[in-house]
Coordinates of C-alpha atoms in Angstrom, one line a residue:
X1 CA 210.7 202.0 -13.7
X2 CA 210.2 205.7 -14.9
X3 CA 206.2 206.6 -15.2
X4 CA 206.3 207.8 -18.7
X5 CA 207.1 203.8 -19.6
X6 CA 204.0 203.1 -18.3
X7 CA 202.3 204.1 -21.2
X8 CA 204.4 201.6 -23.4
X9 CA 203.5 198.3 -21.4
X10 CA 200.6 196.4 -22.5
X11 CA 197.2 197.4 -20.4
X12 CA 196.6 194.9 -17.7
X13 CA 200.0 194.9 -16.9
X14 CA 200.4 198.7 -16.0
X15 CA 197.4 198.4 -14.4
X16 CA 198.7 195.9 -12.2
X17 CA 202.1 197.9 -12.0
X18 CA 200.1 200.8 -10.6
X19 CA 197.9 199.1 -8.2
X20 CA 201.6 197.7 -6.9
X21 CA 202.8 201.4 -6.4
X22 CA 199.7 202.1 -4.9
X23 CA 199.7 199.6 -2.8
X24 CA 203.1 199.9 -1.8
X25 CA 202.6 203.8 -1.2
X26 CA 199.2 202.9 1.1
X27 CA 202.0 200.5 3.2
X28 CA 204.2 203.1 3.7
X29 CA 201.5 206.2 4.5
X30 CA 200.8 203.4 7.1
X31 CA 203.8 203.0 8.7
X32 CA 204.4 206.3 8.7
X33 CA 201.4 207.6 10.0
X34 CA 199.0 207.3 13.4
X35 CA 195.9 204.8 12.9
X36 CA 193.6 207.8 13.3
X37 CA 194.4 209.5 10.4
X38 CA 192.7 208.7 7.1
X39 CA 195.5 208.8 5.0
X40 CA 194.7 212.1 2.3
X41 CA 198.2 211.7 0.5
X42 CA 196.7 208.5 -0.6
X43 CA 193.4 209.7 -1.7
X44 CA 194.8 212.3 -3.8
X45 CA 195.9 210.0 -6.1
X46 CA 194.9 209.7 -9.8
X47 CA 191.8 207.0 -9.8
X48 CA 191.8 206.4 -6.0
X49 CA 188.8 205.8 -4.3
X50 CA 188.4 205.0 -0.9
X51 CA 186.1 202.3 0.5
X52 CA 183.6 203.0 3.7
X53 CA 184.4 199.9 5.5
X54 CA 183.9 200.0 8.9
X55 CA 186.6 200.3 11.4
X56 CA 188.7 197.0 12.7
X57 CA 188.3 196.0 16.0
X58 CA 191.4 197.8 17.6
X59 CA 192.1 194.6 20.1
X60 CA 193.0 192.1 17.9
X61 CA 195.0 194.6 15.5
X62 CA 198.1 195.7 17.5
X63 CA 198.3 191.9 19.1
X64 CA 198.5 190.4 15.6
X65 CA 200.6 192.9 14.3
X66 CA 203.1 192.3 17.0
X67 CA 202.6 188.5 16.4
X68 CA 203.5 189.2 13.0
X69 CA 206.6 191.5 13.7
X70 CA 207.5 188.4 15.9
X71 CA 207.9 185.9 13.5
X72 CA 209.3 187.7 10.5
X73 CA 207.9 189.0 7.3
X74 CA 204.6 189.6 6.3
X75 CA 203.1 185.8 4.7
X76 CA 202.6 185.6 0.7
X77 CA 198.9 185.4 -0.2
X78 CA 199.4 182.4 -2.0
X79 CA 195.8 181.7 -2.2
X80 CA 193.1 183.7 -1.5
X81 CA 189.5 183.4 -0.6
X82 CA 187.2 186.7 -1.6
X83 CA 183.7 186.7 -0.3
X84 CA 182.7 189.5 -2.7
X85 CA 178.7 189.0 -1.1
X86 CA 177.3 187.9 1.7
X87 CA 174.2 188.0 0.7
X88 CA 172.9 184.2 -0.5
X89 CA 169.7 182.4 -1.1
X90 CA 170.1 179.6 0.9
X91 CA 169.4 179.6 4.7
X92 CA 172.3 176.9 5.8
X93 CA 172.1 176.5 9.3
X94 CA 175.7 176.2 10.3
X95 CA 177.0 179.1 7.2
X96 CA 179.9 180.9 9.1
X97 CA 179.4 183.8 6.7
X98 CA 176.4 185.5 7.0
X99 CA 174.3 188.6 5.5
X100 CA 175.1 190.6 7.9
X101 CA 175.2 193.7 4.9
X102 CA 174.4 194.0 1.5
X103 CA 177.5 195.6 0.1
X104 CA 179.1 194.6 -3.1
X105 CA 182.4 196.6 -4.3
X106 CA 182.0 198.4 -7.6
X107 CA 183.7 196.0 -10.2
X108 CA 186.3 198.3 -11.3
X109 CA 186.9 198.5 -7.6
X110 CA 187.2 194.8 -6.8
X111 CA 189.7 194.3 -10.2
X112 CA 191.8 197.2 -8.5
X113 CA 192.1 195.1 -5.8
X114 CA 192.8 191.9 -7.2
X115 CA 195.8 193.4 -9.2
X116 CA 197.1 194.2 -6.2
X117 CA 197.0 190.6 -4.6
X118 CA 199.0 189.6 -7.7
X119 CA 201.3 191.8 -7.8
X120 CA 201.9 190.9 -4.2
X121 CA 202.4 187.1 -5.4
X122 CA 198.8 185.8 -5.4
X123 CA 198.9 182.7 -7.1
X124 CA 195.2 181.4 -7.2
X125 CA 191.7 183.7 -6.4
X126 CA 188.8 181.4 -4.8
X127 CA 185.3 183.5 -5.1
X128 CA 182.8 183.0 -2.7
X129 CA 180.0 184.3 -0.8
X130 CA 177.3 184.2 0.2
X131 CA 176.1 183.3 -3.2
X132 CA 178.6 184.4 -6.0
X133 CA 175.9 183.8 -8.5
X134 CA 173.4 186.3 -6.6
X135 CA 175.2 189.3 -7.8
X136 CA 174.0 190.6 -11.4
X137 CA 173.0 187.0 -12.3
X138 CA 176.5 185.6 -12.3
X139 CA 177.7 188.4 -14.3
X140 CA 180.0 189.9 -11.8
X141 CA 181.7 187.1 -10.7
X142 CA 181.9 186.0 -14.3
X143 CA 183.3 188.8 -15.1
X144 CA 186.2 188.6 -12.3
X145 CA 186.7 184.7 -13.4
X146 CA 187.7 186.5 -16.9
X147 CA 189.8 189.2 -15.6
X148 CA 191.6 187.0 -13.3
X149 CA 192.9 184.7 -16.2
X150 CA 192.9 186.7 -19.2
X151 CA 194.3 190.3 -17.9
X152 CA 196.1 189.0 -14.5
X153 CA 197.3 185.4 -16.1
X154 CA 196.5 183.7 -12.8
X155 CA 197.5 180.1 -12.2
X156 CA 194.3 179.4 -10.9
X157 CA 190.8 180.6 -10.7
X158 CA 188.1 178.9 -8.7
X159 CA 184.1 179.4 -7.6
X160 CA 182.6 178.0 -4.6
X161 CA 178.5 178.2 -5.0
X162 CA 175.7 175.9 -3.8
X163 CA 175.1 175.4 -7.6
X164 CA 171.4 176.4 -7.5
X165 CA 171.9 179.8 -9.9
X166 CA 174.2 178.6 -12.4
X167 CA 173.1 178.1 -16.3
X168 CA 174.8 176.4 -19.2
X169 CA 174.6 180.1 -20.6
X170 CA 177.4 181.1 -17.7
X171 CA 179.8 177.9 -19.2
X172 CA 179.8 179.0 -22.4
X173 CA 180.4 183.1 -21.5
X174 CA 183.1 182.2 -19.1
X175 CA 184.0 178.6 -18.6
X176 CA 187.0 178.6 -20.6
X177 CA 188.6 181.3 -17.6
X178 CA 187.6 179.0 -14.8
X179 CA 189.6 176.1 -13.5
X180 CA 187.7 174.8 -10.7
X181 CA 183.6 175.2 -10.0
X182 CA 182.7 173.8 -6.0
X183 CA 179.3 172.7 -5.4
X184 CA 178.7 172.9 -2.0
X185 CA 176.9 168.9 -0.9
X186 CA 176.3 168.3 2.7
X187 CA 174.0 165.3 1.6
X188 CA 172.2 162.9 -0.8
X189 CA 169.2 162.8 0.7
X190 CA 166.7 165.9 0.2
X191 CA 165.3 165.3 3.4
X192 CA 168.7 165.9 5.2
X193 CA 169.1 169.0 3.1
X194 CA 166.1 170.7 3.6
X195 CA 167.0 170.2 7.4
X196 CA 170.2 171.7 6.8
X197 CA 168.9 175.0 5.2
X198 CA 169.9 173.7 1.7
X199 CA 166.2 172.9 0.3
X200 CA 164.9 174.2 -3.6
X201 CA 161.1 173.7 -2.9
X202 CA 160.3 170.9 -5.6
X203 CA 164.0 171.1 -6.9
X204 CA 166.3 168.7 -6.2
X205 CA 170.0 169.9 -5.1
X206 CA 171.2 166.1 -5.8
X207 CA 169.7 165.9 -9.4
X208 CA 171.2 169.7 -10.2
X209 CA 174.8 168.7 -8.8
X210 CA 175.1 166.0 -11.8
X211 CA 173.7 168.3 -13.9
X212 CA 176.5 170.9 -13.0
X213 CA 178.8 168.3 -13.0
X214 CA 177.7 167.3 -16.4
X215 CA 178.8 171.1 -17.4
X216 CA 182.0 171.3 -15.9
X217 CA 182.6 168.1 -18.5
X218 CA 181.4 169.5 -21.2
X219 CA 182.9 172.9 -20.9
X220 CA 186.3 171.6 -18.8
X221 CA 186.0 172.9 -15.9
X222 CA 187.3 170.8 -13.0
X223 CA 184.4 169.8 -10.6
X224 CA 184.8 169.5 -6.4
X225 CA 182.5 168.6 -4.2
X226 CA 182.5 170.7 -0.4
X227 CA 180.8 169.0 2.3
X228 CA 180.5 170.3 5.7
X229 CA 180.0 167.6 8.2
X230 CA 177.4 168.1 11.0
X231 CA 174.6 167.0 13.5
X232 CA 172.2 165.3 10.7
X233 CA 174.8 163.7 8.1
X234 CA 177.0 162.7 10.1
X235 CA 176.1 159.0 10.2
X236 CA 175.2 159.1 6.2
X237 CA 177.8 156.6 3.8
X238 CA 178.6 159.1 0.8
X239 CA 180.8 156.6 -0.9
X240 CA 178.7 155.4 -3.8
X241 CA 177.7 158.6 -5.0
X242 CA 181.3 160.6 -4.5
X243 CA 182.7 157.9 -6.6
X244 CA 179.8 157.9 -9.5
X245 CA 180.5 162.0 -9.5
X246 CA 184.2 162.0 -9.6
X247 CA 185.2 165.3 -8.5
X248 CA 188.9 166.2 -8.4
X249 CA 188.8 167.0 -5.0
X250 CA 186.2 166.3 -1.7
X251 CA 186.5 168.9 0.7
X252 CA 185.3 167.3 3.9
X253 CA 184.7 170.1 6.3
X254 CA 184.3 169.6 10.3
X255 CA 181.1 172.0 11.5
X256 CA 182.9 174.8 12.8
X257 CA 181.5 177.4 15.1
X258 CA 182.8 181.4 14.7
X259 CA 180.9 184.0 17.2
X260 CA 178.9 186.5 15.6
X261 CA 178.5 184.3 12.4
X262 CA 177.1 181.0 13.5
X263 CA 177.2 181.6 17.4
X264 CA 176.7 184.2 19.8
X265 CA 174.3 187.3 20.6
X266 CA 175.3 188.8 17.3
X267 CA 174.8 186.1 15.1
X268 CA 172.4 185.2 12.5
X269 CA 172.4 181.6 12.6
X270 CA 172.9 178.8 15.7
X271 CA 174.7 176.4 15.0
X272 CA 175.4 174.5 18.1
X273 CA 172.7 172.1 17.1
X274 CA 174.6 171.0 14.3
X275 CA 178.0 170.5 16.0
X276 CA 179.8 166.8 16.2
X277 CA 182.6 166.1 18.2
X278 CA 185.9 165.2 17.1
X279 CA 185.0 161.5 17.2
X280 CA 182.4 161.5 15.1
X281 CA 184.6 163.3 12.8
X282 CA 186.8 161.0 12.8
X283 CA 184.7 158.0 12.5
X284 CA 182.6 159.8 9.1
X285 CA 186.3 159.5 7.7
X286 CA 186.9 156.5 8.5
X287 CA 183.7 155.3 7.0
X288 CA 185.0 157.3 3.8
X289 CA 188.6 156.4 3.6
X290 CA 189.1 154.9 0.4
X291 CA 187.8 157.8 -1.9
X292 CA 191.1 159.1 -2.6
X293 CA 190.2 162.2 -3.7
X294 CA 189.1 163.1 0.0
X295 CA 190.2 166.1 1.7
X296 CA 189.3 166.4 5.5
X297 CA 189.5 169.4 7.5
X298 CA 188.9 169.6 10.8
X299 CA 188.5 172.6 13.3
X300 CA 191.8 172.5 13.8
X301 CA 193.0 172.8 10.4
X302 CA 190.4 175.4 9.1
X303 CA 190.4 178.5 11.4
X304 CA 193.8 179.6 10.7
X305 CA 195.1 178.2 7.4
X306 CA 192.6 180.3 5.1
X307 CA 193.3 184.2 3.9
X308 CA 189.8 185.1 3.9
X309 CA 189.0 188.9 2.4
X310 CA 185.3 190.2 2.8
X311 CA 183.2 192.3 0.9
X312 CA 185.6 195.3 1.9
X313 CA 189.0 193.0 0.9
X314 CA 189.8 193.4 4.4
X315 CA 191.4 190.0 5.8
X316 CA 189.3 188.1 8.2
X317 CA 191.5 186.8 11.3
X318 CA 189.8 184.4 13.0
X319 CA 192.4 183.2 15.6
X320 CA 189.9 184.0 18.8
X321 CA 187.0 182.6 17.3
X322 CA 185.7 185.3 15.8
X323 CA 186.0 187.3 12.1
X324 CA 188.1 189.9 13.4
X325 CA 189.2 192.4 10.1
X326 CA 191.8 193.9 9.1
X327 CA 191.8 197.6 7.2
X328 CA 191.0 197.0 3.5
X329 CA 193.7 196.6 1.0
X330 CA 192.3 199.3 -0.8
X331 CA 193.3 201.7 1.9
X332 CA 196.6 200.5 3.2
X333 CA 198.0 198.0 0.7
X334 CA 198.2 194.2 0.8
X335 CA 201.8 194.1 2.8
X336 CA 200.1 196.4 5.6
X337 CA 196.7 194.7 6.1
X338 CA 197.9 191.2 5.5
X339 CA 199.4 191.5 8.7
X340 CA 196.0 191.3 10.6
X341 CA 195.2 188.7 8.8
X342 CA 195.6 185.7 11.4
X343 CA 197.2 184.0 8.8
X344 CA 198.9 180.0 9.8
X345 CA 201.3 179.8 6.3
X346 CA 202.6 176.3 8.1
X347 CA 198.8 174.9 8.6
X348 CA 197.8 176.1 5.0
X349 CA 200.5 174.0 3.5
X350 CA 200.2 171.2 6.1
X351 CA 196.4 170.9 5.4
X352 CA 197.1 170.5 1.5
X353 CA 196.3 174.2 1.0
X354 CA 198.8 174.0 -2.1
X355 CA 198.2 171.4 -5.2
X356 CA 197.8 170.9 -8.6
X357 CA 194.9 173.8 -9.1
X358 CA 195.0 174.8 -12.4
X359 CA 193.1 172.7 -15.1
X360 CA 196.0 173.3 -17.5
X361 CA 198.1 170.6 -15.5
X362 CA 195.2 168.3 -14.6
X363 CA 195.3 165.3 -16.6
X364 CA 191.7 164.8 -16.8
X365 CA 188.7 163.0 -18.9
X366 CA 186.7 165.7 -19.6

């Protein structure tokens, strides 16, 4: 395509034509060049701005890329996760993303970046956090919902939040861009949540989930329910209340532990108290096994199969246990970081990582 036709395609689409040659011009700078250099070709392009993430860890980079080189060409992201904050006003005791800092991308910044994941075949955007509804009262994640389906015309845009900020006010603004809302529910019993971390004071994070879920009807937005599985619900029988709030989807989630997250010197949470073995995974399923909207993942299943980008869009590879990133798309291009990522393409599909996730081909009773 000559540059001067630029200027004749509609808006969001030379947008996302230019964050493609960018991108594709950050993958070649680096190829081309040594780690240590900071790429000026790149930032002395029209509109570029570098980000001040900090620096990967240099162990796991060259081993993954070499993985990577191994097995062929760089995966798709398909589906991706962005934890845009990790800032959240909860204090879950098992989160495996913490606050460890306060940074938020500019928006204009984080759109860049998204047009880039689609023009490298990104096929549905999860948001999460943190809190998603922390930053600017829900106005910047709002605002990425919209930009994501009405300027980048993506398949499918979803929201992972523990439910606690989010007002009818937000449905009406921007439910009509969303396709799915996640309430993160680890239990139905307030006590067992307040031990968890997930406690309102004198609100109640049961009655507010079938008032959200009364929302996502009334504004069509399809509902799921997130549960992670630990230490003190573990024994609880979830089947009459999963069934009277019909989500599309139950993610049932095995209490995973990652080192410097959840476990480990360097870690803002411990979560070994909350760990259950494999058995006991099993046996919650068991107990659970006719709700056929019930998606269980175990420890097995989760630590590879997710592209997780942080607050930086840097991937997240978590093969040893620990989030170990990737440089940020923003500085090398999706194609070049991607390959840090960790990324198990085979376990994502095996898991159920790919399904019917936008609300347009959901046959649903809203």
């Amino acid at each position: 395509m000559q540059l001067g036709a630029l200027g004749r395609l509609p808006l969001p689409l030379a947008r996302a034509v230019l964050a493609a040659l960018r991108g594709w011009l950050g993958a070649l700078c680096w190829s081309l060049a040594p780690l240590s250099l900071s790429l000026p070709l790149l930032l002395s392009l029209p509109g570029w701005r570098r980000v001040s993430a900090p620096r990967p860890s240099a162990a796991a980079g060259p081993r993954r890329q070499r993985e990577q080189e191994r097995d062929g060409a760089a995966p798709t992201p398909t589906s991706v996760n962005y934890h845009f904050t990790r800032q959240c006003n909860y204090k879950c005791g098992f989160c495996f993303h913490t606050a460890k800092t306060s940074f938020v991308l500019p928006l204009e910044e984080a759109k860049r970046g998204l047009a880039m994941l689609k023009a490298a075949g990104m096929e549905k955007i999860n948001f999460s956090g943190g809190e998603p509804f922390l930053q600017d009262r829900g106005e910047f994640v709002g605002k990425l919902v919209q930009f994501c389906k009405q300027d980048l015309k993506l398949p499918s845009v979803s929201i992972v939040s523990n439910g606690s900020l989010i007002r009818e006010q937000w449905f009406k603004k921007y439910g009509e861009y969303l396709d799915i809302l996640a309430i993160s529910c680890d239990s139905f019993d307030e006590e067992v949540n307040v031990l968890i971390g997930r406690g309102q004071g004198k609100k109640s994070h049961v009655e507010n989930l079938h008032k959200l879920r009364q929302w996502c009807r009334d504004y069509a937005v399809a509902f799921k329910i997130n549960s992670v599985i630990n230490r003190f619900n573990v024994e609880e029988d979830m089947n009459e209340q999963i069934k009277a709030l019909n989500p599309v989807r139950w993610k049932v989630f095995q209490c995973l532990l990652i080192e410097g997250e959840n476990s480990g010197e360097d870690a803002l949470r411990e979560a070994e108290k909350f760990l259950i073995s494999d058995d006991d995974f099993e046996r919650f399923l068991d107990r659970h096994k006719n709700i056929s909207c019930l998606v269980p993942e175990s420890n097995q299943k989760m630590r590879d199969s997710y592209l997780i980008l942080d607050e930086y869009m840097r991937f997240l590879n978590c093969t040893n246990g620990r989030k170990e990133p990737s440089k940020s798309i923003l500085d090398v291009g999706v194609e070049a970081a991607i390959q840090f990522s960790g990324f198990d393409e085979k376990m994502f599909l095996k898991r159920g990582g790919k399904y019917v996730w936008s609300k347009a081909d959901m046959k649903l009773d809203w």
